[in-house]
Coordinates of C-alpha atoms in Angstrom, one line a residue:
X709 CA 139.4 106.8 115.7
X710 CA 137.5 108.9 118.8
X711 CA 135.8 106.2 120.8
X712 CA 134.8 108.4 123.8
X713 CA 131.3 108.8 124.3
X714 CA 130.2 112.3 123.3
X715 CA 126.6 114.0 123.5
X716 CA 124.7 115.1 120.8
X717 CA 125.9 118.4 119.0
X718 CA 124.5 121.5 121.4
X719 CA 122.7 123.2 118.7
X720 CA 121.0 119.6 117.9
X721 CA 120.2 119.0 121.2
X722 CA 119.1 122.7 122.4
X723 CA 117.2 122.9 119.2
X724 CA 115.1 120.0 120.5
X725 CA 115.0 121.3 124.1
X726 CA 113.2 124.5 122.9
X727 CA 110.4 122.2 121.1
X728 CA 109.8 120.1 123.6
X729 CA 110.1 123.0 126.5
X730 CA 107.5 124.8 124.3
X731 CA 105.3 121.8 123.8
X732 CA 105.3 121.3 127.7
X733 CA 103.8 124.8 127.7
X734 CA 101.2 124.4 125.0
X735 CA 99.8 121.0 126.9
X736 CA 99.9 123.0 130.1
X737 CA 102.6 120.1 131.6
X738 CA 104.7 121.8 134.7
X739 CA 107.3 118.9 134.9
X740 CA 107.7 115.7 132.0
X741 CA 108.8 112.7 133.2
X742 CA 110.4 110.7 130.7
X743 CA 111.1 107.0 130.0
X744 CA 111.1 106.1 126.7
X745 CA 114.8 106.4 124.9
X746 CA 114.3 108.4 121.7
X747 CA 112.2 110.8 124.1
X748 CA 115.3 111.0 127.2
X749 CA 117.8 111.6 124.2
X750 CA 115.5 114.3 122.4
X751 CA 115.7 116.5 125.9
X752 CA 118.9 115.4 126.9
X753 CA 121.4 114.9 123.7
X754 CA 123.0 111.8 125.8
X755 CA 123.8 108.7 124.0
X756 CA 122.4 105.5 125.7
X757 CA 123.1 101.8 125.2
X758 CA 121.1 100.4 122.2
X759 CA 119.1 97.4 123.4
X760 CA 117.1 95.0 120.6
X761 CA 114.5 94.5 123.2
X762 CA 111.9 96.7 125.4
X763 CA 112.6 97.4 129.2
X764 CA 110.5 98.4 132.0
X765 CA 109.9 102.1 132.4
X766 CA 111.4 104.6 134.9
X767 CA 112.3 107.7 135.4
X768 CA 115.1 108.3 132.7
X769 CA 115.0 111.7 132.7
X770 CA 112.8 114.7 134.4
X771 CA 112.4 118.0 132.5
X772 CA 111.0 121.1 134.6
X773 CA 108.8 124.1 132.1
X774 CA 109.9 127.0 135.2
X775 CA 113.7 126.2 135.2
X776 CA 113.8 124.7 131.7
X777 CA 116.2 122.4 133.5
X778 CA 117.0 118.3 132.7
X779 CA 117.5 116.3 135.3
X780 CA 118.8 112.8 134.4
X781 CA 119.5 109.0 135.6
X782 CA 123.1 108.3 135.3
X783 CA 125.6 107.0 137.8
X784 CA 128.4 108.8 135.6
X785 CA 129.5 111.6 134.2
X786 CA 131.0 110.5 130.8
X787 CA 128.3 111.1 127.5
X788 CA 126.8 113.8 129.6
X789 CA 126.2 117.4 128.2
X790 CA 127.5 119.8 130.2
X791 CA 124.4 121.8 130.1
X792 CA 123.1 118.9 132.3
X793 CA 125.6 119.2 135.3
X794 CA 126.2 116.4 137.9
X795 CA 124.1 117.6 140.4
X796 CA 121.3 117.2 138.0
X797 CA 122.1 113.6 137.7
X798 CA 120.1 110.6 139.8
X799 CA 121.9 107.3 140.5
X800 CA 119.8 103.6 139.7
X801 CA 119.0 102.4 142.7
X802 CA 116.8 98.8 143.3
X803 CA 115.1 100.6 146.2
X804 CA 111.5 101.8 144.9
X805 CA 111.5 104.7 147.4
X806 CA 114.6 106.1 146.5
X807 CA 113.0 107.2 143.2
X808 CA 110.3 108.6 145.2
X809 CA 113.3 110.6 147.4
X810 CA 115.4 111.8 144.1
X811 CA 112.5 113.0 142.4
X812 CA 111.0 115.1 145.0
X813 CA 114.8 116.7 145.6
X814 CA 114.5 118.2 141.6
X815 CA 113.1 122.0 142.4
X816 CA 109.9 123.0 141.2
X817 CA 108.5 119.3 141.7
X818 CA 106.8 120.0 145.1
X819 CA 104.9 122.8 143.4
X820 CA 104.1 121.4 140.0
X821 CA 100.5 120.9 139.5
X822 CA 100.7 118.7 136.2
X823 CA 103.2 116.1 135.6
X824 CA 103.0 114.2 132.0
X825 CA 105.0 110.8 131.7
X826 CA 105.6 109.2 128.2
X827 CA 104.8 105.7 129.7
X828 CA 104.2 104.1 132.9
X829 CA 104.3 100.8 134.9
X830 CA 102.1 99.5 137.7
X831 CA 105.0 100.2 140.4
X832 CA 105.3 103.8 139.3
X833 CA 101.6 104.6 139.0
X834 CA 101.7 104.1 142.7
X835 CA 105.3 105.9 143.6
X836 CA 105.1 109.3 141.1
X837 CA 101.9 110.6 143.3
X838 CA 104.5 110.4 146.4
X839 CA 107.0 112.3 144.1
X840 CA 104.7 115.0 143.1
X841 CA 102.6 115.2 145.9
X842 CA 100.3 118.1 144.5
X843 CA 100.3 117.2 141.5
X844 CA 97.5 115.4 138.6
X845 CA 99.0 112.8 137.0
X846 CA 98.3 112.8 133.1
X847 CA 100.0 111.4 129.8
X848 CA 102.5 113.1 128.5
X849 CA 103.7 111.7 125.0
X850 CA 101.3 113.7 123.2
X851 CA 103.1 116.9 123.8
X852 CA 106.5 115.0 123.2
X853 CA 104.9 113.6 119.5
X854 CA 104.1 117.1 118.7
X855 CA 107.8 118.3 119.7
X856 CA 109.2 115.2 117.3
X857 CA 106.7 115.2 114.4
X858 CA 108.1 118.6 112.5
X859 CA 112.5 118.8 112.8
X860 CA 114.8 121.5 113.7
X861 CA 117.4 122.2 111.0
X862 CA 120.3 120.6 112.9
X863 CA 117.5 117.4 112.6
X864 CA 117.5 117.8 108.8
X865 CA 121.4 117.2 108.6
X866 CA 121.5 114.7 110.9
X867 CA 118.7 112.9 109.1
X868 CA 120.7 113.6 105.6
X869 CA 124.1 112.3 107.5
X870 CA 121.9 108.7 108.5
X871 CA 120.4 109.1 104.5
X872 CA 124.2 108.9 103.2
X873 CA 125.2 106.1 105.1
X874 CA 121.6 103.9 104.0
X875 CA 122.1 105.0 100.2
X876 CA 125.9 103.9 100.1
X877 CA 125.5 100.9 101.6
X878 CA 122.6 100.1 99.5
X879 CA 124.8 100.7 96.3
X880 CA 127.9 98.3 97.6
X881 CA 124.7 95.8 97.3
X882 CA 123.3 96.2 94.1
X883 CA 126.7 95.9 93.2
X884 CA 126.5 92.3 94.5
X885 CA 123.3 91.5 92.7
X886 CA 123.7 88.6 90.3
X887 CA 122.2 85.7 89.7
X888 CA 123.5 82.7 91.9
X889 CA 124.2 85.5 94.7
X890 CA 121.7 84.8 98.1
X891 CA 119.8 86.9 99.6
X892 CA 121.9 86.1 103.3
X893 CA 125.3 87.2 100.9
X894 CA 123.4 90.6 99.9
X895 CA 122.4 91.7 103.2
X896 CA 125.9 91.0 104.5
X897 CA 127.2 93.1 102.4
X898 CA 125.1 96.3 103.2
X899 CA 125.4 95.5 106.5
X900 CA 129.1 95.4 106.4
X901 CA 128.5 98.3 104.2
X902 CA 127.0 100.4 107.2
X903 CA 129.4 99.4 109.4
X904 CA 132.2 100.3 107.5
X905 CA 130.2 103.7 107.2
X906 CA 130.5 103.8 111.1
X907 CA 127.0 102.4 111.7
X908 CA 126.8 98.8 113.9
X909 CA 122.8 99.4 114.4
X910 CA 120.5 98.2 111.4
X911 CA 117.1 99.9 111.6
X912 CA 115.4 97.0 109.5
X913 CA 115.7 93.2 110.2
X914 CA 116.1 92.1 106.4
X915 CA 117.7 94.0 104.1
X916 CA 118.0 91.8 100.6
X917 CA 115.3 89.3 99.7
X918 CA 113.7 87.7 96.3
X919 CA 110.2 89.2 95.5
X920 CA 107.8 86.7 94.9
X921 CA 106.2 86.3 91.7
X922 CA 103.2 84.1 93.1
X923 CA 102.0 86.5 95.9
X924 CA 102.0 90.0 96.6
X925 CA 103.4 89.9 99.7
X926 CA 104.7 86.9 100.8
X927 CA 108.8 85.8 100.8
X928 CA 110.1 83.5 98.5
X929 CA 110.5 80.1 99.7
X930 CA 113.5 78.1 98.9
X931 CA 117.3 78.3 99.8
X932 CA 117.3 82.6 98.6
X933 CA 119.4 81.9 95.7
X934 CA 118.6 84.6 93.1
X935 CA 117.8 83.0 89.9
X936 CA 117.6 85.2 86.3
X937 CA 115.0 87.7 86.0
X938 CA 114.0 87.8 89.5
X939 CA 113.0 91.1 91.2
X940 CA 115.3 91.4 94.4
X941 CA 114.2 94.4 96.8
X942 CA 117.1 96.4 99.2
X943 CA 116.0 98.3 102.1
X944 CA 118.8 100.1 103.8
X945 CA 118.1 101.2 107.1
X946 CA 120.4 102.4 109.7
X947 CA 120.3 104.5 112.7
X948 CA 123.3 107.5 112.8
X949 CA 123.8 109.4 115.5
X950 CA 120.7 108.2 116.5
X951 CA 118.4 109.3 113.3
X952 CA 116.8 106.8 110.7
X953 CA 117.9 106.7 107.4
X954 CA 116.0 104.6 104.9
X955 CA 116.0 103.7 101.2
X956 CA 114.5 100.8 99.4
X957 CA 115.4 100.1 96.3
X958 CA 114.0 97.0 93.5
X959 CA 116.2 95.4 90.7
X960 CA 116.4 92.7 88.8
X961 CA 119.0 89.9 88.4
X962 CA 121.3 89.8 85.4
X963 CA 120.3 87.2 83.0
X964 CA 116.2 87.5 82.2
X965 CA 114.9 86.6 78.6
X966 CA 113.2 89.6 76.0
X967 CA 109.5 88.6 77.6
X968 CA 110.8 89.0 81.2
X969 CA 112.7 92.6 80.5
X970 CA 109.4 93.8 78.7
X971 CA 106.9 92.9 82.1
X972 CA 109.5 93.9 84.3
X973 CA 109.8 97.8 82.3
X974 CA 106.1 98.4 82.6
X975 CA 105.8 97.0 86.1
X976 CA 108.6 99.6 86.9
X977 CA 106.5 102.1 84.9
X978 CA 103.5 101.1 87.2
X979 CA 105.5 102.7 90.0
X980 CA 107.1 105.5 88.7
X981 CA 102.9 106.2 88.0
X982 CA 102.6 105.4 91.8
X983 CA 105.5 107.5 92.9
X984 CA 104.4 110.7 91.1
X985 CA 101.1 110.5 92.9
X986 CA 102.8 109.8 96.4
X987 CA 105.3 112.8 95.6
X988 CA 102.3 115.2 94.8
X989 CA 100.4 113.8 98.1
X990 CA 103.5 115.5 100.3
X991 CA 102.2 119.0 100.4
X992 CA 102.1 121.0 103.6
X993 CA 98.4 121.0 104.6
X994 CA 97.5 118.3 103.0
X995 CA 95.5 115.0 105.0
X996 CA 97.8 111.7 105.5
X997 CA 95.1 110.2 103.6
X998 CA 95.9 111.8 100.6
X999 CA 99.0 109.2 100.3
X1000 CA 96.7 106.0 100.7
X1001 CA 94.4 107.7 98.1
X1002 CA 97.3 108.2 95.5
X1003 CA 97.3 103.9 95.5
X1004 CA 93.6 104.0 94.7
X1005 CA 94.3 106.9 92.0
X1006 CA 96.2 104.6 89.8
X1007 CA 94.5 101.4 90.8
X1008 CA 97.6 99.9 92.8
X1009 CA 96.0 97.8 96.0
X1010 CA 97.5 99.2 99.6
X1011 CA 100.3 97.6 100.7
X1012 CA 100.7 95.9 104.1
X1013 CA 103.2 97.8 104.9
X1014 CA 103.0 102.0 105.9
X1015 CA 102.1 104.1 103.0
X1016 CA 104.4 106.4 104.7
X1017 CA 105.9 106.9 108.4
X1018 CA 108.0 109.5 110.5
X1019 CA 111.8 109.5 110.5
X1020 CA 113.5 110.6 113.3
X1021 CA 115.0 109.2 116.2
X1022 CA 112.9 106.0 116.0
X1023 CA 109.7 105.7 115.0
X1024 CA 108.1 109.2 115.0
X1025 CA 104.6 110.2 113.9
X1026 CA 102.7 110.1 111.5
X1027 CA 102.2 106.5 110.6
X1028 CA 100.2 106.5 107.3
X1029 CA 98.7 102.6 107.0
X1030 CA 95.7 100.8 105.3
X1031 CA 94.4 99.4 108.7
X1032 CA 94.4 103.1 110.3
X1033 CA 92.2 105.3 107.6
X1034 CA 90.7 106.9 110.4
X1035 CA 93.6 108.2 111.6
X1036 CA 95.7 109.0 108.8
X1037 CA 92.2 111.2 107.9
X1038 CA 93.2 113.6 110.7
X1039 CA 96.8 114.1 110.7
X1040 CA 97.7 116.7 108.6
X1041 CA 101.6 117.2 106.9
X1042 CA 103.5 120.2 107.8
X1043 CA 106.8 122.1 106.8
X1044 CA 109.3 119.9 108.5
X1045 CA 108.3 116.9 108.7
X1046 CA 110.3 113.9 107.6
X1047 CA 108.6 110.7 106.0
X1048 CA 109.7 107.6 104.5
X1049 CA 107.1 106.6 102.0
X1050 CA 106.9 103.6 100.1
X1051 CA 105.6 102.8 96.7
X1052 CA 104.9 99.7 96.3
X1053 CA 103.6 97.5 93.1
X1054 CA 103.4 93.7 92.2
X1055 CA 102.8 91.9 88.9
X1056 CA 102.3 88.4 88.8
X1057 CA 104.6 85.9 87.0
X1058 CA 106.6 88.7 87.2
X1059 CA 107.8 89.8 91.1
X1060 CA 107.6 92.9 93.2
X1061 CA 108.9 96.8 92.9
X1062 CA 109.6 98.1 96.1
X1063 CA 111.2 101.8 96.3
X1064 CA 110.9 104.0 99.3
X1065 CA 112.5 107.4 99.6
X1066 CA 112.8 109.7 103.1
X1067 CA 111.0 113.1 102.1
X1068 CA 110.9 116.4 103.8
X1069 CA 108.0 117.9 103.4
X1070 CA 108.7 122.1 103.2
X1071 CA 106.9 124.5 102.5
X1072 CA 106.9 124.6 98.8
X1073 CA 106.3 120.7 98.8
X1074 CA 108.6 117.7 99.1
X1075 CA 112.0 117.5 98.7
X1076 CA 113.5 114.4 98.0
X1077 CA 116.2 113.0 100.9
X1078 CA 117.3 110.3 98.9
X1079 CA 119.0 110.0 96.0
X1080 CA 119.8 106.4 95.1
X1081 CA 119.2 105.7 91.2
X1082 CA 116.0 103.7 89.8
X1083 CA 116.5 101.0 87.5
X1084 CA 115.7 101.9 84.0
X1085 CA 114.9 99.5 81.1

């Protein structure tokens, strides 16, 4: 087994240079300072350190529109493209002015008369004016959104590659699923699952639980032990090669009685009624909204949860949610976009379907990522 660290593919990683090089351009940004991970490794291709937590901004990585050149904070060479060569690499440094002095030694920062950054902190609000001395000072994430919202076609196959490793450790799951089994021995085995497949970084924080059959959303109480007839929901989430892959899948323990198998079909119908909607809502063109309306169509209440939301690397746009109608109003789908969108339906007495598939919207429509089987009465 390979364990050097080794940059993103170069077609993968040019591909996303040239969007976000073009997007620079369209939002009139002469230099893009860069902070935020998924955003440095979307212009760069360098793999970084996963970290469960959030961290102070700084400069991660500088891309100039005139040279089309990255510069980058790293103090070594290893994981770096070669398109990115050491003398476009920065060491970390604790002095606040030596950021100041690196950044004003990239070319084409003196001169730049708009510089976008994807976040910022107090400290750097005062030392990027020093950097770009000329320059007007404005927020750059909206032109690196627009870059990440539609994918390349290296994208695509690295989202598929992230897809397979979600959907087969999903399987060695259900395989699990029994009654007696817990909820803490289900998720341990898909998340061994995804290891095995090469994948140590889950994208969700629970990946087996009991649906509840006296509220539509809440958890089960109780020790997790799956009892017969219950509805137990699997989402597989994992993060290849930096790209989410998600599937979520509902089914029920082994072991229900004639009246249980009956309310458990037609809740199961309810969703397939759901998820015909939802598929017909991913058309290019087509308002957000139209995927919250395919829940009023059939009479099924919003979930809490997004309708639907950008894969990627991390949480791209759009983000398709009850509490952001408003929003979801304005965006607008286009070819090459990838989703994950949930259906979602609850019966009482009965328990909870969840199923959500990643779709990529194209131009004739949606085309299904997934391809993890349903449960069929």
């Amino acid at each position: 087994m390979a364990t050097e660290v080794l940059p993103d593919d170069r077609a993968l990683r040019l591909g996303r240079r040239e969007r976000a090089l073009a997007h620079m351009e369209a939002h009139d940004l002469d230099v893009l300072v860069l902070g935020r991970s998924a955003n440095v490794r979307y212009v760069t291709g360098a793999r970084g350190l996963w970290t469960a937590g959030t961290h102070p901004f700084a400069p991660a990585a500088v891309v100039v529109r005139a040279t089309g050149e990255v510069h980058m904070l790293s103090t070594w060479d290893e994981g770096i493209p070669d398109d990115i060569p050491h003398a476009q690499l920065y060491a970390l440094t604790w002095n606040p002015m030596n950021w100041v002095t690196a950044l004003r030694g990239i070319e084409g920062t003196a001169t730049a008369r708009r510089v976008g950054t994807d976040t910022i902190s107090p400290m750097f609000l005062q030392l990027l004016p020093l950097a770009f001395p000329v320059a007007e000072l404005v927020d750059g994430e909206p032109a690196m959104r627009a870059a990440r919202r539609v994918k390349t076609a290296e994208e695509v196959t690295a989202l598929r590659e992230a897809v397979d490793v979600a959907e087969a450790s999903l399987a060695k799951a259900v395989a699990e699923l029994r009654p007696g089994a817990t909820e803490r021995h289900l998720s341990g085995v898909l998340l061994e699952a995804a290891a095995a497949g090469g994948v140590s970084t889950p994208a969700t924080q629970e990946a087996a639980w009991v649906t509840s059959r006296e509220h539509p959303w809440r958890k089960v109480g109780g020790d997790g032990e799956v009892r017969p007839g219950d509805l137990v929901a699997f989402t597989a989430g994992v993060v290849a090669g930096g790209y989410i892959g998600e599937v979520a899948r509902t089914w029920p323990a082994d072991g229900g009685d004639p009246t249980d198998t009956a309310a458990t079909a037609a809740l199961f119908r309810r969703w397939e009624e759901l998820w015909v909607r939802l598929v017909d809502a991913c058309r290019p063109g087509a308002p957000a909204s139209d995927l919250l309306a395919a829940y009023d169509t059939v009479g099924e209440p919003l979930p809490p949860m997004p309708v639907a939301r950008g894969l990627g690397l991390g949480f791209d746009p759009p983000v398709v949610a009850s509490g952001l109608p408003l929003t979801a109003a304005e965006e607008r789908l286009e070819p090459g976009m990838a989703l994950a969108v949930t259906g979602y339906v609850w019966q009482e007495g009965v328990g909870a379907v969840l199923g959500r598939e990643a779709v990529l919207i194209t131009p004739d429509g949606a085309e299904l990522l997934t391809s993890s089987p349903l449960w069929k009465p």
